[in-house]
């Protein structure tokens, strides 16, 4: 089991989650993103509209790959 924080507003959110995990690996976080909300409304893929989200997901993927 791994944890990924989603819709993070500020780094304090991440710290709260990390500080309250017990024996669960934290992989990373994806910040709240208006571009993703707009893409969803317009029926567009989020990976085409938010480079930030793509970079965050790729970082999480790399972290996971190191663990397995």
Tab-separated table of N, CA, C and O in Angstrom:
chain	number	residue	atom	x	y	z
A	1	UNK	N	0.849	-1.176	0.000
A	1	UNK	CA	0.000	0.000	0.000
A	1	UNK	C	0.889	1.231	0.000
A	1	UNK	O	1.888	1.292	0.732
A	2	UNK	N	0.534	2.193	-0.822
A	2	UNK	CA	1.258	3.450	-0.921
A	2	UNK	C	0.269	4.606	-0.807
A	2	UNK	O	-0.916	4.438	-1.052
A	3	UNK	N	0.789	5.778	-0.481
A	3	UNK	CA	-0.053	6.966	-0.366
A	3	UNK	C	0.394	8.007	-1.386
A	3	UNK	O	1.588	8.263	-1.543
A	4	UNK	N	-0.593	8.595	-2.061
A	4	UNK	CA	-0.378	9.741	-2.943
A	4	UNK	C	-1.375	10.809	-2.509
A	4	UNK	O	-2.582	10.555	-2.458
A	5	UNK	N	-0.869	11.969	-2.169
A	5	UNK	CA	-1.745	13.073	-1.770
A	5	UNK	C	-2.277	13.750	-3.031
A	5	UNK	O	-1.512	14.062	-3.938
A	6	UNK	N	-3.577	13.964	-3.072
A	6	UNK	CA	-4.215	14.543	-4.245
A	6	UNK	C	-4.916	15.850	-3.867
A	6	UNK	O	-5.394	16.005	-2.751
A	7	UNK	N	-4.948	16.781	-4.816
A	7	UNK	CA	-5.601	18.082	-4.638
A	7	UNK	C	-4.952	18.875	-3.505
A	7	UNK	O	-5.628	19.550	-2.730
A	8	UNK	N	-3.645	18.795	-3.434
A	8	UNK	CA	-2.877	19.500	-2.404
A	8	UNK	C	-2.942	20.998	-2.677
A	8	UNK	O	-2.714	21.444	-3.799
A	9	UNK	N	-3.245	21.782	-1.647
A	9	UNK	CA	-3.335	23.238	-1.793
A	9	UNK	C	-2.036	23.928	-1.423
A	9	UNK	O	-1.673	24.934	-1.995
A	10	UNK	N	-1.354	23.382	-0.415
A	10	UNK	CA	-0.098	23.986	0.043
A	10	UNK	C	0.758	22.901	0.675
A	10	UNK	O	0.273	21.812	0.979
A	11	UNK	N	2.022	23.207	0.861
A	11	UNK	CA	2.945	22.199	1.379
A	11	UNK	C	2.590	21.752	2.793
A	11	UNK	O	2.934	20.633	3.191
A	12	UNK	N	1.892	22.579	3.545
A	12	UNK	CA	1.430	22.162	4.872
A	12	UNK	C	0.509	20.947	4.783
A	12	UNK	O	0.482	20.111	5.689
A	13	UNK	N	-0.262	20.841	3.685
A	13	UNK	CA	-1.110	19.665	3.476
A	13	UNK	C	-0.254	18.402	3.384
A	13	UNK	O	-0.570	17.383	3.983
A	14	UNK	N	0.818	18.483	2.630
A	14	UNK	CA	1.718	17.344	2.458
A	14	UNK	C	2.374	16.980	3.785
A	14	UNK	O	2.449	15.802	4.161
A	15	UNK	N	2.824	17.978	4.518
A	15	UNK	CA	3.446	17.722	5.813
A	15	UNK	C	2.471	17.051	6.777
A	15	UNK	O	2.845	16.125	7.500
A	16	UNK	N	1.240	17.490	6.778
A	16	UNK	CA	0.223	16.886	7.635
A	16	UNK	C	0.056	15.409	7.300
A	16	UNK	O	0.027	14.553	8.187
A	17	UNK	N	-0.060	15.114	6.023
A	17	UNK	CA	-0.241	13.724	5.598
A	17	UNK	C	0.977	12.886	5.968
A	17	UNK	O	0.855	11.816	6.564
A	18	UNK	N	2.167	13.369	5.636
A	18	UNK	CA	3.392	12.635	5.961
A	18	UNK	C	3.528	12.383	7.461
A	18	UNK	O	3.931	11.292	7.872
A	19	UNK	N	3.216	13.376	8.257
A	19	UNK	CA	3.363	13.254	9.704
A	19	UNK	C	2.352	12.305	10.333
A	19	UNK	O	2.525	11.882	11.475
A	20	UNK	N	1.294	11.985	9.608
A	20	UNK	CA	0.261	11.115	10.144
A	20	UNK	C	0.229	9.729	9.515
A	20	UNK	O	-0.676	8.948	9.792
A	21	UNK	N	1.209	9.425	8.715
A	21	UNK	CA	1.315	8.090	8.137
A	21	UNK	C	2.064	7.180	9.097
A	21	UNK	O	3.070	7.567	9.679
A	22	UNK	N	1.572	5.964	9.216
A	22	UNK	CA	2.246	4.976	10.039
A	22	UNK	C	2.466	3.736	9.176
A	22	UNK	O	1.510	3.113	8.725
A	23	UNK	N	3.731	3.433	8.922
A	23	UNK	CA	4.097	2.227	8.161
A	23	UNK	C	3.508	2.171	6.753
A	23	UNK	O	3.211	1.092	6.244
A	24	UNK	N	3.284	3.322	6.148
A	24	UNK	CA	2.815	3.375	4.760
A	24	UNK	C	3.743	4.310	3.990
A	24	UNK	O	4.019	5.418	4.441
A	25	UNK	N	4.203	3.860	2.851
A	25	UNK	CA	5.137	4.630	2.037
A	25	UNK	C	4.415	5.772	1.315
A	25	UNK	O	3.378	5.576	0.685
A	26	UNK	N	4.969	6.974	1.419
A	26	UNK	CA	4.429	8.158	0.739
A	26	UNK	C	5.155	8.314	-0.593
A	26	UNK	O	6.376	8.432	-0.636
A	27	UNK	N	4.401	8.293	-1.693
A	27	UNK	CA	5.013	8.376	-3.016
A	27	UNK	C	5.141	9.798	-3.544
A	27	UNK	O	6.021	10.088	-4.338
A	28	UNK	N	4.241	10.674	-3.134
A	28	UNK	CA	4.291	12.045	-3.630
A	28	UNK	C	2.931	12.686	-3.604
A	28	UNK	O	1.988	12.177	-2.994
A	29	UNK	N	2.839	13.809	-4.305
A	29	UNK	CA	1.584	14.569	-4.276
A	29	UNK	C	1.286	15.208	-5.614
A	29	UNK	O	2.177	15.443	-6.426
A	30	UNK	N	-0.003	15.470	-5.800
A	30	UNK	CA	-0.491	16.174	-6.984
A	30	UNK	C	-1.275	17.373	-6.467
A	30	UNK	O	-2.206	17.224	-5.669
A	31	UNK	N	-0.889	18.553	-6.884
A	31	UNK	CA	-1.520	19.774	-6.394
A	31	UNK	C	-2.885	20.013	-7.036
A	31	UNK	O	-3.147	19.573	-8.158
A	32	UNK	N	-3.736	20.710	-6.304
A	32	UNK	CA	-5.016	21.159	-6.859
A	32	UNK	C	-4.715	21.999	-8.083
A	32	UNK	O	-3.803	22.824	-8.079
A	33	UNK	N	-5.463	21.804	-9.151
A	33	UNK	CA	-5.118	22.447	-10.404
A	33	UNK	C	-6.387	22.835	-11.159
A	33	UNK	O	-7.153	21.957	-11.589
A	34	UNK	N	-6.591	24.126	-11.346
A	34	UNK	CA	-7.756	24.601	-12.094
A	34	UNK	C	-7.734	24.145	-13.546
A	34	UNK	O	-8.791	23.946	-14.142
A	35	UNK	N	-6.542	24.001	-14.123
A	35	UNK	CA	-6.447	23.554	-15.521
A	35	UNK	C	-7.069	22.175	-15.698
A	35	UNK	O	-7.703	21.896	-16.716
A	36	UNK	N	-6.891	21.307	-14.720
A	36	UNK	CA	-7.471	19.966	-14.798
A	36	UNK	C	-8.989	20.043	-14.696
A	36	UNK	O	-9.704	19.345	-15.425
A	37	UNK	N	-9.490	20.893	-13.827
A	37	UNK	CA	-10.942	21.052	-13.713
A	37	UNK	C	-11.540	21.551	-15.031
A	37	UNK	O	-12.560	21.047	-15.497
A	38	UNK	N	-10.888	22.529	-15.630
A	38	UNK	CA	-11.372	23.068	-16.907
A	38	UNK	C	-11.306	22.018	-18.014
A	38	UNK	O	-12.216	21.906	-18.834
A	39	UNK	N	-10.235	21.248	-18.030
A	39	UNK	CA	-10.095	20.190	-19.034
A	39	UNK	C	-11.232	19.175	-18.891
A	39	UNK	O	-11.810	18.729	-19.893
A	40	UNK	N	-11.554	18.816	-17.660
A	40	UNK	CA	-12.634	17.867	-17.411
A	40	UNK	C	-13.962	18.415	-17.929
A	40	UNK	O	-14.716	17.705	-18.601
A	41	UNK	N	-14.233	19.665	-17.649
A	41	UNK	CA	-15.478	20.293	-18.108
A	41	UNK	C	-15.549	20.312	-19.633
A	41	UNK	O	-16.602	20.078	-20.231
A	42	UNK	N	-14.418	20.555	-20.274
A	42	UNK	CA	-14.367	20.652	-21.729
A	42	UNK	C	-14.170	19.300	-22.407
A	42	UNK	O	-14.134	19.219	-23.634
A	43	UNK	N	-14.024	18.249	-21.614
A	43	UNK	CA	-13.848	16.915	-22.183
A	43	UNK	C	-12.471	16.678	-22.769
A	43	UNK	O	-12.302	15.832	-23.638
A	44	UNK	N	-11.478	17.414	-22.278
A	44	UNK	CA	-10.109	17.272	-22.769
A	44	UNK	C	-9.282	16.432	-21.799
A	44	UNK	O	-9.523	16.455	-20.594
A	45	UNK	N	-8.288	15.718	-22.315
A	45	UNK	CA	-7.410	14.967	-21.415
A	45	UNK	C	-6.568	15.919	-20.565
A	45	UNK	O	-5.991	16.874	-21.077
A	46	UNK	N	-6.505	15.648	-19.287
A	46	UNK	CA	-5.764	16.535	-18.386
A	46	UNK	C	-4.276	16.569	-18.710
A	46	UNK	O	-3.622	17.589	-18.521
A	47	UNK	N	-3.733	15.477	-19.231
A	47	UNK	CA	-2.304	15.462	-19.550
A	47	UNK	C	-1.955	16.402	-20.702
A	47	UNK	O	-0.799	16.764	-20.881
A	48	UNK	N	-2.950	16.828	-21.455
A	48	UNK	CA	-2.697	17.780	-22.540
A	48	UNK	C	-2.818	19.228	-22.070
A	48	UNK	O	-2.386	20.137	-22.764
A	49	UNK	N	-3.414	19.440	-20.911
A	49	UNK	CA	-3.689	20.805	-20.482
A	49	UNK	C	-2.860	21.271	-19.292
A	49	UNK	O	-2.762	22.464	-19.053
A	50	UNK	N	-2.281	20.341	-18.541
A	50	UNK	CA	-1.543	20.734	-17.344
A	50	UNK	C	-0.182	20.053	-17.286
A	50	UNK	O	-0.065	18.901	-16.860
A	51	UNK	N	0.828	20.777	-17.693
A	51	UNK	CA	2.189	20.247	-17.635
A	51	UNK	C	2.611	19.984	-16.190
A	51	UNK	O	3.323	19.023	-15.903
A	52	UNK	N	2.166	20.836	-15.263
A	52	UNK	CA	2.505	20.659	-13.850
A	52	UNK	C	2.020	19.301	-13.348
A	52	UNK	O	2.759	18.577	-12.680
A	53	UNK	N	0.789	18.948	-13.651
A	53	UNK	CA	0.237	17.675	-13.200
A	53	UNK	C	1.013	16.506	-13.800
A	53	UNK	O	1.312	15.532	-13.115
A	54	UNK	N	1.355	16.610	-15.065
A	54	UNK	CA	2.128	15.550	-15.724
A	54	UNK	C	3.479	15.376	-15.036
A	54	UNK	O	3.905	14.249	-14.757
A	55	UNK	N	4.144	16.469	-14.739
A	55	UNK	CA	5.445	16.394	-14.071
A	55	UNK	C	5.324	15.779	-12.680
A	55	UNK	O	6.167	14.969	-12.281
A	56	UNK	N	4.266	16.123	-11.949
A	56	UNK	CA	4.072	15.553	-10.620
A	56	UNK	C	3.818	14.045	-10.698
A	56	UNK	O	4.353	13.271	-9.896
A	57	UNK	N	3.012	13.632	-11.663
A	57	UNK	CA	2.722	12.208	-11.825
A	57	UNK	C	3.975	11.442	-12.252
A	57	UNK	O	4.235	10.340	-11.764
A	58	UNK	N	4.759	12.013	-13.141
A	58	UNK	CA	6.004	11.361	-13.556
A	58	UNK	C	6.968	11.195	-12.380
A	58	UNK	O	7.638	10.158	-12.253
A	59	UNK	N	7.020	12.177	-11.518
A	59	UNK	CA	7.874	12.086	-10.327
A	59	UNK	C	7.403	10.956	-9.410
A	59	UNK	O	8.202	10.192	-8.882
A	60	UNK	N	6.090	10.838	-9.246
A	60	UNK	CA	5.528	9.754	-8.430
A	60	UNK	C	5.850	8.403	-9.069
A	60	UNK	O	6.253	7.457	-8.382
A	61	UNK	N	5.721	8.325	-10.367
A	61	UNK	CA	6.045	7.082	-11.091
A	61	UNK	C	7.500	6.692	-10.880
A	61	UNK	O	7.801	5.525	-10.617
A	62	UNK	N	8.394	7.643	-10.967
A	62	UNK	CA	9.820	7.371	-10.762
A	62	UNK	C	10.092	6.880	-9.333
A	62	UNK	O	10.866	5.954	-9.132
A	63	UNK	N	9.421	7.486	-8.373
A	63	UNK	CA	9.582	7.063	-6.978
A	63	UNK	C	9.101	5.626	-6.805
A	63	UNK	O	9.766	4.808	-6.173
A	64	UNK	N	7.959	5.300	-7.401
A	64	UNK	CA	7.421	3.953	-7.311
A	64	UNK	C	8.363	2.947	-7.966
A	64	UNK	O	8.601	1.860	-7.417
A	65	UNK	N	8.881	3.286	-9.115
A	65	UNK	CA	9.776	2.383	-9.831
A	65	UNK	C	11.039	2.061	-9.014
A	65	UNK	O	11.567	0.965	-9.105
A	66	UNK	N	11.493	3.004	-8.222
A	66	UNK	CA	12.665	2.773	-7.366
A	66	UNK	C	12.355	1.793	-6.242
A	66	UNK	O	13.252	1.115	-5.736
A	67	UNK	N	11.085	1.727	-5.843
A	67	UNK	CA	10.696	0.872	-4.715
A	67	UNK	C	10.364	-0.551	-5.119
A	67	UNK	O	10.355	-1.438	-4.271
A	68	UNK	N	10.073	-0.754	-6.393
A	68	UNK	CA	9.678	-2.108	-6.812
A	68	UNK	C	10.742	-2.800	-7.631
A	68	UNK	O	11.696	-2.302	-8.015
